[in-house]
PDB file of N, CA, C and O in Angstrom:
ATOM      1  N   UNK A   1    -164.722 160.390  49.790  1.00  0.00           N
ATOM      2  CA  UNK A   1    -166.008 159.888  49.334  1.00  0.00           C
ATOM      3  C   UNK A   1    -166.392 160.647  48.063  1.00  0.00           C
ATOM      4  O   UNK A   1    -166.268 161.854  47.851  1.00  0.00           O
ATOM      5  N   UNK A   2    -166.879 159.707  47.266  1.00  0.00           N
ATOM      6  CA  UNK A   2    -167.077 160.797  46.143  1.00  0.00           C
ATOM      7  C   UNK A   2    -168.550 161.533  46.011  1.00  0.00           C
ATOM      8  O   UNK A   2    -169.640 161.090  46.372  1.00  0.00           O
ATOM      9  N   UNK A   3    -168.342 162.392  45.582  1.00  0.00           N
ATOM     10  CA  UNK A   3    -169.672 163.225  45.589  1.00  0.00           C
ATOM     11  C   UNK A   3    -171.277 162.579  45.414  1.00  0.00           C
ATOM     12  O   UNK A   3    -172.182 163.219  45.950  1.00  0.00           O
ATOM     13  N   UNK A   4    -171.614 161.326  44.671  1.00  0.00           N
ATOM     14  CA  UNK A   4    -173.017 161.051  44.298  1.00  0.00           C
ATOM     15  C   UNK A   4    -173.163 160.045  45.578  1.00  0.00           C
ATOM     16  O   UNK A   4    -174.281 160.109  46.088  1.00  0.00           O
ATOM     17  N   UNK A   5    -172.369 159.240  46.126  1.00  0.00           N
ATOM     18  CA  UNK A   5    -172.197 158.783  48.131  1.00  0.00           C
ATOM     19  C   UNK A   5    -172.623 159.620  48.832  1.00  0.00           C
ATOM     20  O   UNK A   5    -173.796 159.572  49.204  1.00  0.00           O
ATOM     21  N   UNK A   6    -171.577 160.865  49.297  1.00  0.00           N
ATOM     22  CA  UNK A   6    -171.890 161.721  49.648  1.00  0.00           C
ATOM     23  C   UNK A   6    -173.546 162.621  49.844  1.00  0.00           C
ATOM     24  O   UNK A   6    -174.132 162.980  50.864  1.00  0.00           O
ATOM     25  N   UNK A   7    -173.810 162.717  48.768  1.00  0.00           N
ATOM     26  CA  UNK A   7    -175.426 163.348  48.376  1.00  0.00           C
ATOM     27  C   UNK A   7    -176.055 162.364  49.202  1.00  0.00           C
ATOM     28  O   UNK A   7    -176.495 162.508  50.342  1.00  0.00           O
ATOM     29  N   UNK A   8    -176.041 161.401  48.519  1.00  0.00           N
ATOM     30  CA  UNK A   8    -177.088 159.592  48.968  1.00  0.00           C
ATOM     31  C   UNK A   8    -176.975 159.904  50.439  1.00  0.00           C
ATOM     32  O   UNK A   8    -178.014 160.207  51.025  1.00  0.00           O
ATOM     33  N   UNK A   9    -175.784 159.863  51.138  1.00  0.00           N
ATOM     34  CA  UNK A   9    -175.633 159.850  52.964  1.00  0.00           C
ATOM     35  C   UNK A   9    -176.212 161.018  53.257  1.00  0.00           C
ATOM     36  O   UNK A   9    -176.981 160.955  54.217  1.00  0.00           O
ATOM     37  N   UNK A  10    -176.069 162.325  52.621  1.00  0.00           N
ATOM     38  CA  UNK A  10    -176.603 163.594  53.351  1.00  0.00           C
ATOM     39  C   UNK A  10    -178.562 163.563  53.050  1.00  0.00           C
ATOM     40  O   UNK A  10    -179.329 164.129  53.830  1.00  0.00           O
ATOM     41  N   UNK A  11    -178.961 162.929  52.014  1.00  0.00           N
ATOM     42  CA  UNK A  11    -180.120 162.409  51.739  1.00  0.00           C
ATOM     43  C   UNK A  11    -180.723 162.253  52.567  1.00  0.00           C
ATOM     44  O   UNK A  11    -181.641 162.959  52.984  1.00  0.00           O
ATOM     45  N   UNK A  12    -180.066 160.682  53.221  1.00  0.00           N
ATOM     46  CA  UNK A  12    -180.844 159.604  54.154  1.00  0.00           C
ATOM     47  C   UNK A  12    -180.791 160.217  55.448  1.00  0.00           C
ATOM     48  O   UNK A  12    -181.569 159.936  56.360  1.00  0.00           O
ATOM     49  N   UNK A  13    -179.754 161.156  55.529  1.00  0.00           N
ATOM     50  CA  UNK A  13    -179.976 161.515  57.040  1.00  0.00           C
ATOM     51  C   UNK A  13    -181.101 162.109  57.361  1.00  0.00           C
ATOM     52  O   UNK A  13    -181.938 161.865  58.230  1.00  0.00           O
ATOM     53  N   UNK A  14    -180.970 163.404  56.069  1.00  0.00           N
ATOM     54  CA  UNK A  14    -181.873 164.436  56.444  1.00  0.00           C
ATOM     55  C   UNK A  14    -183.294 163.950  56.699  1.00  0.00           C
ATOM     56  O   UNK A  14    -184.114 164.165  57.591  1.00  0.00           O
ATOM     57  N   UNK A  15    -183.284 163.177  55.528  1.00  0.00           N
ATOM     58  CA  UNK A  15    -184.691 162.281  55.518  1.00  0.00           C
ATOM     59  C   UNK A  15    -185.472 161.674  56.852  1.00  0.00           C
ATOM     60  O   UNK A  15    -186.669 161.722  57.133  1.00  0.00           O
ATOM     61  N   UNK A  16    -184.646 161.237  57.385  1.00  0.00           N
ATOM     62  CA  UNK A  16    -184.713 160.362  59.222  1.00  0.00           C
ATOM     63  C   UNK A  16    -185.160 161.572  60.098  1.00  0.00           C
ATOM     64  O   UNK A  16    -186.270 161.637  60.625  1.00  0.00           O
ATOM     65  N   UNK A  17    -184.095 162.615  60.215  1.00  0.00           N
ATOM     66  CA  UNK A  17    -184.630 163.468  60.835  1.00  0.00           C
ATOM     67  C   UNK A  17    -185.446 164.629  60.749  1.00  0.00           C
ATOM     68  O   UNK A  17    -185.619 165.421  61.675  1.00  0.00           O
ATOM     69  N   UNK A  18    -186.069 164.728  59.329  1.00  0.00           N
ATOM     70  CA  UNK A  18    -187.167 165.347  58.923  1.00  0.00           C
ATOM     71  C   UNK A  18    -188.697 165.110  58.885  1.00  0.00           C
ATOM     72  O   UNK A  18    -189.680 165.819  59.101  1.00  0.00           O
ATOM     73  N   UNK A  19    -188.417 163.320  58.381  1.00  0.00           N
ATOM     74  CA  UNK A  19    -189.594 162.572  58.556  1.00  0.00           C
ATOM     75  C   UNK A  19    -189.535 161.101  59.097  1.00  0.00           C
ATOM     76  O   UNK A  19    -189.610 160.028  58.498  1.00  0.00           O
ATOM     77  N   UNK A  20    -189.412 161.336  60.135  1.00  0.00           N
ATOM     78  CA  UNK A  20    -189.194 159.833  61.144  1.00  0.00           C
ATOM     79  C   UNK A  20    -190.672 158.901  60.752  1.00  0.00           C
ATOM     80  O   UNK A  20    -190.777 157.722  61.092  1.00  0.00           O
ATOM     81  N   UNK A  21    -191.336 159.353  60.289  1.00  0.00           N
ATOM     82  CA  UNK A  21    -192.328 158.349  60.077  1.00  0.00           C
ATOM     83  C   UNK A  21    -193.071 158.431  58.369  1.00  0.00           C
ATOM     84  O   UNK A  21    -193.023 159.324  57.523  1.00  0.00           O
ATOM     85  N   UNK A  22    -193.529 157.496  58.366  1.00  0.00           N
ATOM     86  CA  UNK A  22    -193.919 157.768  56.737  1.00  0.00           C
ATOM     87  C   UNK A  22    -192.996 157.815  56.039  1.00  0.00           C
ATOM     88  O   UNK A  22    -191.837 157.681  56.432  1.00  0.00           O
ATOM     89  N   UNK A  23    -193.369 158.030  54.784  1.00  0.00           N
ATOM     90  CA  UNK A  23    -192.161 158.167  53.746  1.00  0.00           C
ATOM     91  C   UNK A  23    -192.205 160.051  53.141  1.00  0.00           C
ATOM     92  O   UNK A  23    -193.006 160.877  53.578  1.00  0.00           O
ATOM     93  N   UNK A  24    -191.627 160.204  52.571  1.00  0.00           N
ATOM     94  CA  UNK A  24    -191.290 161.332  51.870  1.00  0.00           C
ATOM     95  C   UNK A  24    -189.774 161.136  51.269  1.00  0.00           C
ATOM     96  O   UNK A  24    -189.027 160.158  51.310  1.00  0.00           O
ATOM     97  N   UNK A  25    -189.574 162.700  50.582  1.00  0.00           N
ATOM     98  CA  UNK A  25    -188.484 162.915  49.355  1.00  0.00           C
ATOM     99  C   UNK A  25    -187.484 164.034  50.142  1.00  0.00           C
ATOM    100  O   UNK A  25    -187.851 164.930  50.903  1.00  0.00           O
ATOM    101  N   UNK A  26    -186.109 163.700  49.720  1.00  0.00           N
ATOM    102  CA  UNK A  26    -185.409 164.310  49.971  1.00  0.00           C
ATOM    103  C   UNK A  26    -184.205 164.833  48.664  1.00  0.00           C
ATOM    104  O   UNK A  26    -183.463 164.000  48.144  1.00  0.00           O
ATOM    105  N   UNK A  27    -184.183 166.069  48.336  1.00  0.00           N
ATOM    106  CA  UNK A  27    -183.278 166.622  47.181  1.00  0.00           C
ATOM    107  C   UNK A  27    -182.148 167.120  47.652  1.00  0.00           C
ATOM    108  O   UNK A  27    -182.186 167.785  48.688  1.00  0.00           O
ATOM    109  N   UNK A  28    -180.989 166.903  47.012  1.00  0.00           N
ATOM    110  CA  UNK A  28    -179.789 167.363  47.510  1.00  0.00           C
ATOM    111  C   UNK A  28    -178.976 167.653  46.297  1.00  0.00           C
ATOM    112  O   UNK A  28    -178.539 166.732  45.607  1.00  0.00           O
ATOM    113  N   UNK A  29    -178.783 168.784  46.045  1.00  0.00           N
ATOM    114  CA  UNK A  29    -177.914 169.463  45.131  1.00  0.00           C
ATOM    115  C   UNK A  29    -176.283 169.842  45.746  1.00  0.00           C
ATOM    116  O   UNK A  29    -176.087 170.516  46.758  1.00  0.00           O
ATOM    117  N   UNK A  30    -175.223 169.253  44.897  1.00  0.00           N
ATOM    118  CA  UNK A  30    -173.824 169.770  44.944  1.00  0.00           C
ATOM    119  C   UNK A  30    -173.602 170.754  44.438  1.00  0.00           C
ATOM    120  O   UNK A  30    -174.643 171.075  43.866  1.00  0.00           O
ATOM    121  N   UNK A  31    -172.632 171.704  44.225  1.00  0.00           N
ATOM    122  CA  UNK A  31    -172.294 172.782  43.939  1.00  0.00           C
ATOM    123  C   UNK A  31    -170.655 172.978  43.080  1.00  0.00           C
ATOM    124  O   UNK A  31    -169.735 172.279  43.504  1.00  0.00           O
ATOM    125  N   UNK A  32    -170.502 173.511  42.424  1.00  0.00           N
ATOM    126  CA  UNK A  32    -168.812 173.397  42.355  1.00  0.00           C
ATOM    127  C   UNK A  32    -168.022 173.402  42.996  1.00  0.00           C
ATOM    128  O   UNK A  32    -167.136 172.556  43.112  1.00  0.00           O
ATOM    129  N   UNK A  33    -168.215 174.618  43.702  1.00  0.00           N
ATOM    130  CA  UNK A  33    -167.429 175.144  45.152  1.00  0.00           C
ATOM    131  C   UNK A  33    -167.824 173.844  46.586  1.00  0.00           C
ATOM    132  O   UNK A  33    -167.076 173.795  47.562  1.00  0.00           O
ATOM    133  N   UNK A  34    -168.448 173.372  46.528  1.00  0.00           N
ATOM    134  CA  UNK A  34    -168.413 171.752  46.930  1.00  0.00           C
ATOM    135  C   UNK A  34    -169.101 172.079  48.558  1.00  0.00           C
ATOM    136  O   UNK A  34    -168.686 172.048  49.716  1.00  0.00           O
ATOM    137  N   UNK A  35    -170.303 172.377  47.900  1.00  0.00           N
ATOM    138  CA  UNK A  35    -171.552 173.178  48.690  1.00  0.00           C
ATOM    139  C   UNK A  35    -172.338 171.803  48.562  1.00  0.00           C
ATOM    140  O   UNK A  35    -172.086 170.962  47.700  1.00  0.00           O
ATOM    141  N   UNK A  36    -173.400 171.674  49.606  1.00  0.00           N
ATOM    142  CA  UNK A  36    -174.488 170.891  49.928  1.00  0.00           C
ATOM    143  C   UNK A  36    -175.692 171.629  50.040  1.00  0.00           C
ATOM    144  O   UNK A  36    -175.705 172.565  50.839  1.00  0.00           O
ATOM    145  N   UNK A  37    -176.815 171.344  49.305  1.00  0.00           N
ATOM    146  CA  UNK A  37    -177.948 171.898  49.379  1.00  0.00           C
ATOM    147  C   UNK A  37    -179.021 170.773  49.387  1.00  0.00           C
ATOM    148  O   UNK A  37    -179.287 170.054  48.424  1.00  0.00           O
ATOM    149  N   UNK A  38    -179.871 170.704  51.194  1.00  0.00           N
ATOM    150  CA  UNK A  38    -180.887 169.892  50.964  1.00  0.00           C
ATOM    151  C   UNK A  38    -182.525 170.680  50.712  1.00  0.00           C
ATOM    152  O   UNK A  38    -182.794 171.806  51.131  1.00  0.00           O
ATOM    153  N   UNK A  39    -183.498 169.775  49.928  1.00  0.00           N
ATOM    154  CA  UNK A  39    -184.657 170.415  49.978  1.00  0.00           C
ATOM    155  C   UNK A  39    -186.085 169.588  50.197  1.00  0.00           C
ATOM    156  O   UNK A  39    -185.879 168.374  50.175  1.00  0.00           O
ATOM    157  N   UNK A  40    -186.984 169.813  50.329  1.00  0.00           N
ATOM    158  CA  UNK A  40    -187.893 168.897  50.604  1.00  0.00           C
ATOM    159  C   UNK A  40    -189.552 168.787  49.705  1.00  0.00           C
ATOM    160  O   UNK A  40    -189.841 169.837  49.129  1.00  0.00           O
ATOM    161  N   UNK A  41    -190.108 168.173  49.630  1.00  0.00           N
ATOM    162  CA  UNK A  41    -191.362 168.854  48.819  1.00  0.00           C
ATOM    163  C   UNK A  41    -192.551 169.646  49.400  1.00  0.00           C
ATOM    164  O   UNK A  41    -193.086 169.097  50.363  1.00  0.00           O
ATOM    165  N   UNK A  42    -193.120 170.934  48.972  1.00  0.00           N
ATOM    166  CA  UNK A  42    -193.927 171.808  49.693  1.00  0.00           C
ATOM    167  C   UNK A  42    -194.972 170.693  50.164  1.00  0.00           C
ATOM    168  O   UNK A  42    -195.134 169.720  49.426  1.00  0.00           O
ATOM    169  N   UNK A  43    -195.861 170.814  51.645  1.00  0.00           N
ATOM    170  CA  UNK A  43    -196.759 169.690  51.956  1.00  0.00           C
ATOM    171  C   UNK A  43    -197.743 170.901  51.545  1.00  0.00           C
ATOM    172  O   UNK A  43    -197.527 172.059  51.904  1.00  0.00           O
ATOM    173  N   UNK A  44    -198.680 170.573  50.874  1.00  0.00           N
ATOM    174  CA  UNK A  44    -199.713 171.766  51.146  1.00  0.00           C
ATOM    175  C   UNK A  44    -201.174 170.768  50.544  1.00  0.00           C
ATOM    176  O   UNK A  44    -201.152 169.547  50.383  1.00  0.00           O
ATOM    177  N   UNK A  45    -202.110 171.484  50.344  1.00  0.00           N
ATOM    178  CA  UNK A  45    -203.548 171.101  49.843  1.00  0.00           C
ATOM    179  C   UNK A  45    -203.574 171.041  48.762  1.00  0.00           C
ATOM    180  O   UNK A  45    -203.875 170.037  48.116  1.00  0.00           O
ATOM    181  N   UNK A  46    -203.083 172.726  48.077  1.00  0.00           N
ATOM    182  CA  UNK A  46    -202.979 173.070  46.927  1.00  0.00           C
ATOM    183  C   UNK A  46    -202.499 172.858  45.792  1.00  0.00           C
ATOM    184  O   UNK A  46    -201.897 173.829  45.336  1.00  0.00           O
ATOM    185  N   UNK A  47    -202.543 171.585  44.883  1.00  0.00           N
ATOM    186  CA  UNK A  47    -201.883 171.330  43.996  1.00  0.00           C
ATOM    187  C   UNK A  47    -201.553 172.222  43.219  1.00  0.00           C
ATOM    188  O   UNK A  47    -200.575 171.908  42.541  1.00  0.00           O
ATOM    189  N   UNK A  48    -202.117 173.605  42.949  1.00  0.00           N
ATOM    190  CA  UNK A  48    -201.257 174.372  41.823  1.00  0.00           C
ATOM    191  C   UNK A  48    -200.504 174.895  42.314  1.00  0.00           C
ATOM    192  O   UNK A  48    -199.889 175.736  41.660  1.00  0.00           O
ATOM    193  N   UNK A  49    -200.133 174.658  43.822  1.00  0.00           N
ATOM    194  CA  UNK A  49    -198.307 175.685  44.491  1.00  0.00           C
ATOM    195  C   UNK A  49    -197.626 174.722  44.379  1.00  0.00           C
ATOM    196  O   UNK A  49    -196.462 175.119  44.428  1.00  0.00           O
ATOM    197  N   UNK A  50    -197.664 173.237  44.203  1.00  0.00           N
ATOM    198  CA  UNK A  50    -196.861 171.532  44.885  1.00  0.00           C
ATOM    199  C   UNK A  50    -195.621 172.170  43.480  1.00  0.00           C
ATOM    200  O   UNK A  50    -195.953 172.544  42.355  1.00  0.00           O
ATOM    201  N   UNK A  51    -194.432 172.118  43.961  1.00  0.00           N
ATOM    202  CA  UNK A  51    -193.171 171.985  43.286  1.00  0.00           C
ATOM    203  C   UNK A  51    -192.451 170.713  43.419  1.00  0.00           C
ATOM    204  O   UNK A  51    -192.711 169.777  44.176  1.00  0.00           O
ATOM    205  N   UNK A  52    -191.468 170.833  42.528  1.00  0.00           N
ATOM    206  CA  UNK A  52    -190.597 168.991  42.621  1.00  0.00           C
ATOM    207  C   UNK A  52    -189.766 169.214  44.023  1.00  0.00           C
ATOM    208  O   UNK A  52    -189.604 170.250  44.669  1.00  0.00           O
ATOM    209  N   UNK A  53    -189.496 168.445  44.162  1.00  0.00           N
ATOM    210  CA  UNK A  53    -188.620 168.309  45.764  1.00  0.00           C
ATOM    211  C   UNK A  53    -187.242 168.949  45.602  1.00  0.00           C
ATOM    212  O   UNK A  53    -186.750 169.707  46.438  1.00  0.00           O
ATOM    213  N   UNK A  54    -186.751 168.640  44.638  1.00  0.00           N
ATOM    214  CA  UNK A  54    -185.408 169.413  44.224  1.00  0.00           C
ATOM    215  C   UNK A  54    -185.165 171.192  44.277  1.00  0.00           C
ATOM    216  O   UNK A  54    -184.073 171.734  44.451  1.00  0.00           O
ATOM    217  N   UNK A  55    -186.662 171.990  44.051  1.00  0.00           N
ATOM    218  CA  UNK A  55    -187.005 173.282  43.286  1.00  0.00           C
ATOM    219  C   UNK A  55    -186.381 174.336  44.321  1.00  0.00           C
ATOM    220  O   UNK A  55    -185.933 175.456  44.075  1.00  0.00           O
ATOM    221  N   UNK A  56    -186.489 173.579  45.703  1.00  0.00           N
ATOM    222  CA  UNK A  56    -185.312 175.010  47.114  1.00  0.00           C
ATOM    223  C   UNK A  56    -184.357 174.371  46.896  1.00  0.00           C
ATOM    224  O   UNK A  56    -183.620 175.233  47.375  1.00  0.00           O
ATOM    225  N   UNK A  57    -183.446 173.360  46.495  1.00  0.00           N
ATOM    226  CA  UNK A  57    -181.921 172.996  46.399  1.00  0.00           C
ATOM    227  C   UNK A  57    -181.370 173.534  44.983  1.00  0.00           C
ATOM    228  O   UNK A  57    -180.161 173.405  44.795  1.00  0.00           O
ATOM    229  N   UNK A  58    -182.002 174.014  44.164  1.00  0.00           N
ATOM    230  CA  UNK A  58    -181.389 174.340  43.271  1.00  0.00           C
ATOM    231  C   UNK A  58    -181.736 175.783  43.343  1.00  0.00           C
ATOM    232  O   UNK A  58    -181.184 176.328  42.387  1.00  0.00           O
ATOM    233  N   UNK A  59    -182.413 176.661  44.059  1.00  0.00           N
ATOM    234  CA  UNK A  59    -182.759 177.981  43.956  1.00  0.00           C
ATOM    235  C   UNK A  59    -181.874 178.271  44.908  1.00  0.00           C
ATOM    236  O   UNK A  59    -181.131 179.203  44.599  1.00  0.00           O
ATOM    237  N   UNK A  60    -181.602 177.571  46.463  1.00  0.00           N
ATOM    238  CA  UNK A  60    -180.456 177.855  46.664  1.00  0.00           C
ATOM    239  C   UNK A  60    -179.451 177.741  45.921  1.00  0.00           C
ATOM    240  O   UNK A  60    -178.968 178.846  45.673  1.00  0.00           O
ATOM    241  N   UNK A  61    -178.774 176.675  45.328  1.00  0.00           N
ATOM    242  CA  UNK A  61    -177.546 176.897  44.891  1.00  0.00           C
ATOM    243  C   UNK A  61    -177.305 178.072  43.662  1.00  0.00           C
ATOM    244  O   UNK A  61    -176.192 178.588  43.557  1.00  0.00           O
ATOM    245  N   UNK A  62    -178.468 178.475  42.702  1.00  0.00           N
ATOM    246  CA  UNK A  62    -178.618 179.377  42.120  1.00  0.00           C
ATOM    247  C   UNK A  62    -178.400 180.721  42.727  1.00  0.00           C
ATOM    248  O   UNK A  62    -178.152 181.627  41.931  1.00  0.00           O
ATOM    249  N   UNK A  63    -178.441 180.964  43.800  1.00  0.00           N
ATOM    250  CA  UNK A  63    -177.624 182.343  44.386  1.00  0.00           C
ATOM    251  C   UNK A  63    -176.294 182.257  44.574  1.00  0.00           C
ATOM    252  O   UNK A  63    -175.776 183.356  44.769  1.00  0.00           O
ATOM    253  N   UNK A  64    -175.526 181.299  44.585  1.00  0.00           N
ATOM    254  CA  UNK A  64    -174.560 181.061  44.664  1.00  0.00           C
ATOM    255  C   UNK A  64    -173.043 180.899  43.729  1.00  0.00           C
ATOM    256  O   UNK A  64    -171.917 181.396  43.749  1.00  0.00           O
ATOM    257  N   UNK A  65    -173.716 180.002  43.024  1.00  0.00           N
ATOM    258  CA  UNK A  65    -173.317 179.151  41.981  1.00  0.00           C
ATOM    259  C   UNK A  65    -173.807 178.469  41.554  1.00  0.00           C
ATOM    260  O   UNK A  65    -174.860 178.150  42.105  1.00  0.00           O
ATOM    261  N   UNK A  66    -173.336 177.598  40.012  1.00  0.00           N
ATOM    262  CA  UNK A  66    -174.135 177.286  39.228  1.00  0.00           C
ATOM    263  C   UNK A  66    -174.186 175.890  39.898  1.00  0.00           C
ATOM    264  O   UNK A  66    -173.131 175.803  40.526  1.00  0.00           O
ATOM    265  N   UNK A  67    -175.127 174.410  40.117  1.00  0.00           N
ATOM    266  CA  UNK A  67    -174.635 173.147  40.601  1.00  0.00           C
ATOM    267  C   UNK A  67    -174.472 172.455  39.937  1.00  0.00           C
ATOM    268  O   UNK A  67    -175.320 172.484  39.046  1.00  0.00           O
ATOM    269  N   UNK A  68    -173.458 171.412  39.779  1.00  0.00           N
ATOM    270  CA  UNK A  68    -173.261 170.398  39.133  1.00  0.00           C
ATOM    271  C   UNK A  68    -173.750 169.098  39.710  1.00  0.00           C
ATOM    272  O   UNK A  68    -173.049 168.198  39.248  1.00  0.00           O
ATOM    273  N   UNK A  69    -174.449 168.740  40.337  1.00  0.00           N
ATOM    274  CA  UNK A  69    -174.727 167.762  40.730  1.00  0.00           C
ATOM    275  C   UNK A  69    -176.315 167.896  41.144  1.00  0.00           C
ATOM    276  O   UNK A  69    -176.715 169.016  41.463  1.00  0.00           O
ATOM    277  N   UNK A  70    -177.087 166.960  41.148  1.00  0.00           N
ATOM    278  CA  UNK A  70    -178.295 166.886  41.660  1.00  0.00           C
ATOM    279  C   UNK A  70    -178.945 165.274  41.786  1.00  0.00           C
ATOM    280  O   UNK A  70    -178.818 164.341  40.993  1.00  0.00           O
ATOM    281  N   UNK A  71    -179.850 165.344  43.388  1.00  0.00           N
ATOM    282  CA  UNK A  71    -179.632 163.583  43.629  1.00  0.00           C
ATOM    283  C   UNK A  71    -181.317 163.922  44.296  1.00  0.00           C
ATOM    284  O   UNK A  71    -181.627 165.074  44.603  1.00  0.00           O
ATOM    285  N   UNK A  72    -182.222 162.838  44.441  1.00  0.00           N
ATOM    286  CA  UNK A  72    -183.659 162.847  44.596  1.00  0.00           C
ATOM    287  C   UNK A  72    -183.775 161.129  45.368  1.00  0.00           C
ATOM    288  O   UNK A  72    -183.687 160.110  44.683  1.00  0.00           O
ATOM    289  N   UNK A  73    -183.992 161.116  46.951  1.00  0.00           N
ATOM    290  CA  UNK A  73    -184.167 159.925  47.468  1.00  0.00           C
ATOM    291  C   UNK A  73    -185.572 160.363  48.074  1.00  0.00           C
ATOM    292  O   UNK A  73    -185.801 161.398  48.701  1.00  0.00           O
ATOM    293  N   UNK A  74    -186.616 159.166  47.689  1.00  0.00           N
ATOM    294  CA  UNK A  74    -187.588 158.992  48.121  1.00  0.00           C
ATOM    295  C   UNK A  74    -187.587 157.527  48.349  1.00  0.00           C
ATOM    296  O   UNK A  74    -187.202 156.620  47.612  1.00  0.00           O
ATOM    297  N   UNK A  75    -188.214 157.495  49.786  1.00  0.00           N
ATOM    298  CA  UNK A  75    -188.442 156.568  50.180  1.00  0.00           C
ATOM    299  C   UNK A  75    -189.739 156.101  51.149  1.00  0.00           C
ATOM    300  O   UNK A  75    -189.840 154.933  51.525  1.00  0.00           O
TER     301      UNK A  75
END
């Protein structure tokens, strides 16, 4: 499967079993080393903490390695 499939399927899953109801966003960053990183968007009140949904999938992969890939399903 190639990697931007891949992302899309690890997406939709997480998505289902994170937020079975409603909608929300799901970020999923690849890695070189051919790492999966999902992330979600902060829920809070506070609009000056709200980050993009992507901002823990790439801070993870930033300890790691650098990522080459990055994918954003909202639904």
């Amino acid at each position: 499967m190639d990697i931007e499939k891949e992302m899309y399927t690890r997406a939709v899953k997480f998505m289902y079993q994170r937020f079975p109801i409603g909608w929300d966003g799901v970020a999923v960053v690849h890695t070189d080393d051919d790492n999966y990183f999902t992330s979600v968007a902060l829920e809070t009140f506070n609009a000056s903490v709200e980050l993009c949904i992507e901002a823990g999938a790439m801070c993870e992969a930033q300890k790691y390695i650098q990522f080459s890939h990055s994918n954003i399903i909202v639904m």
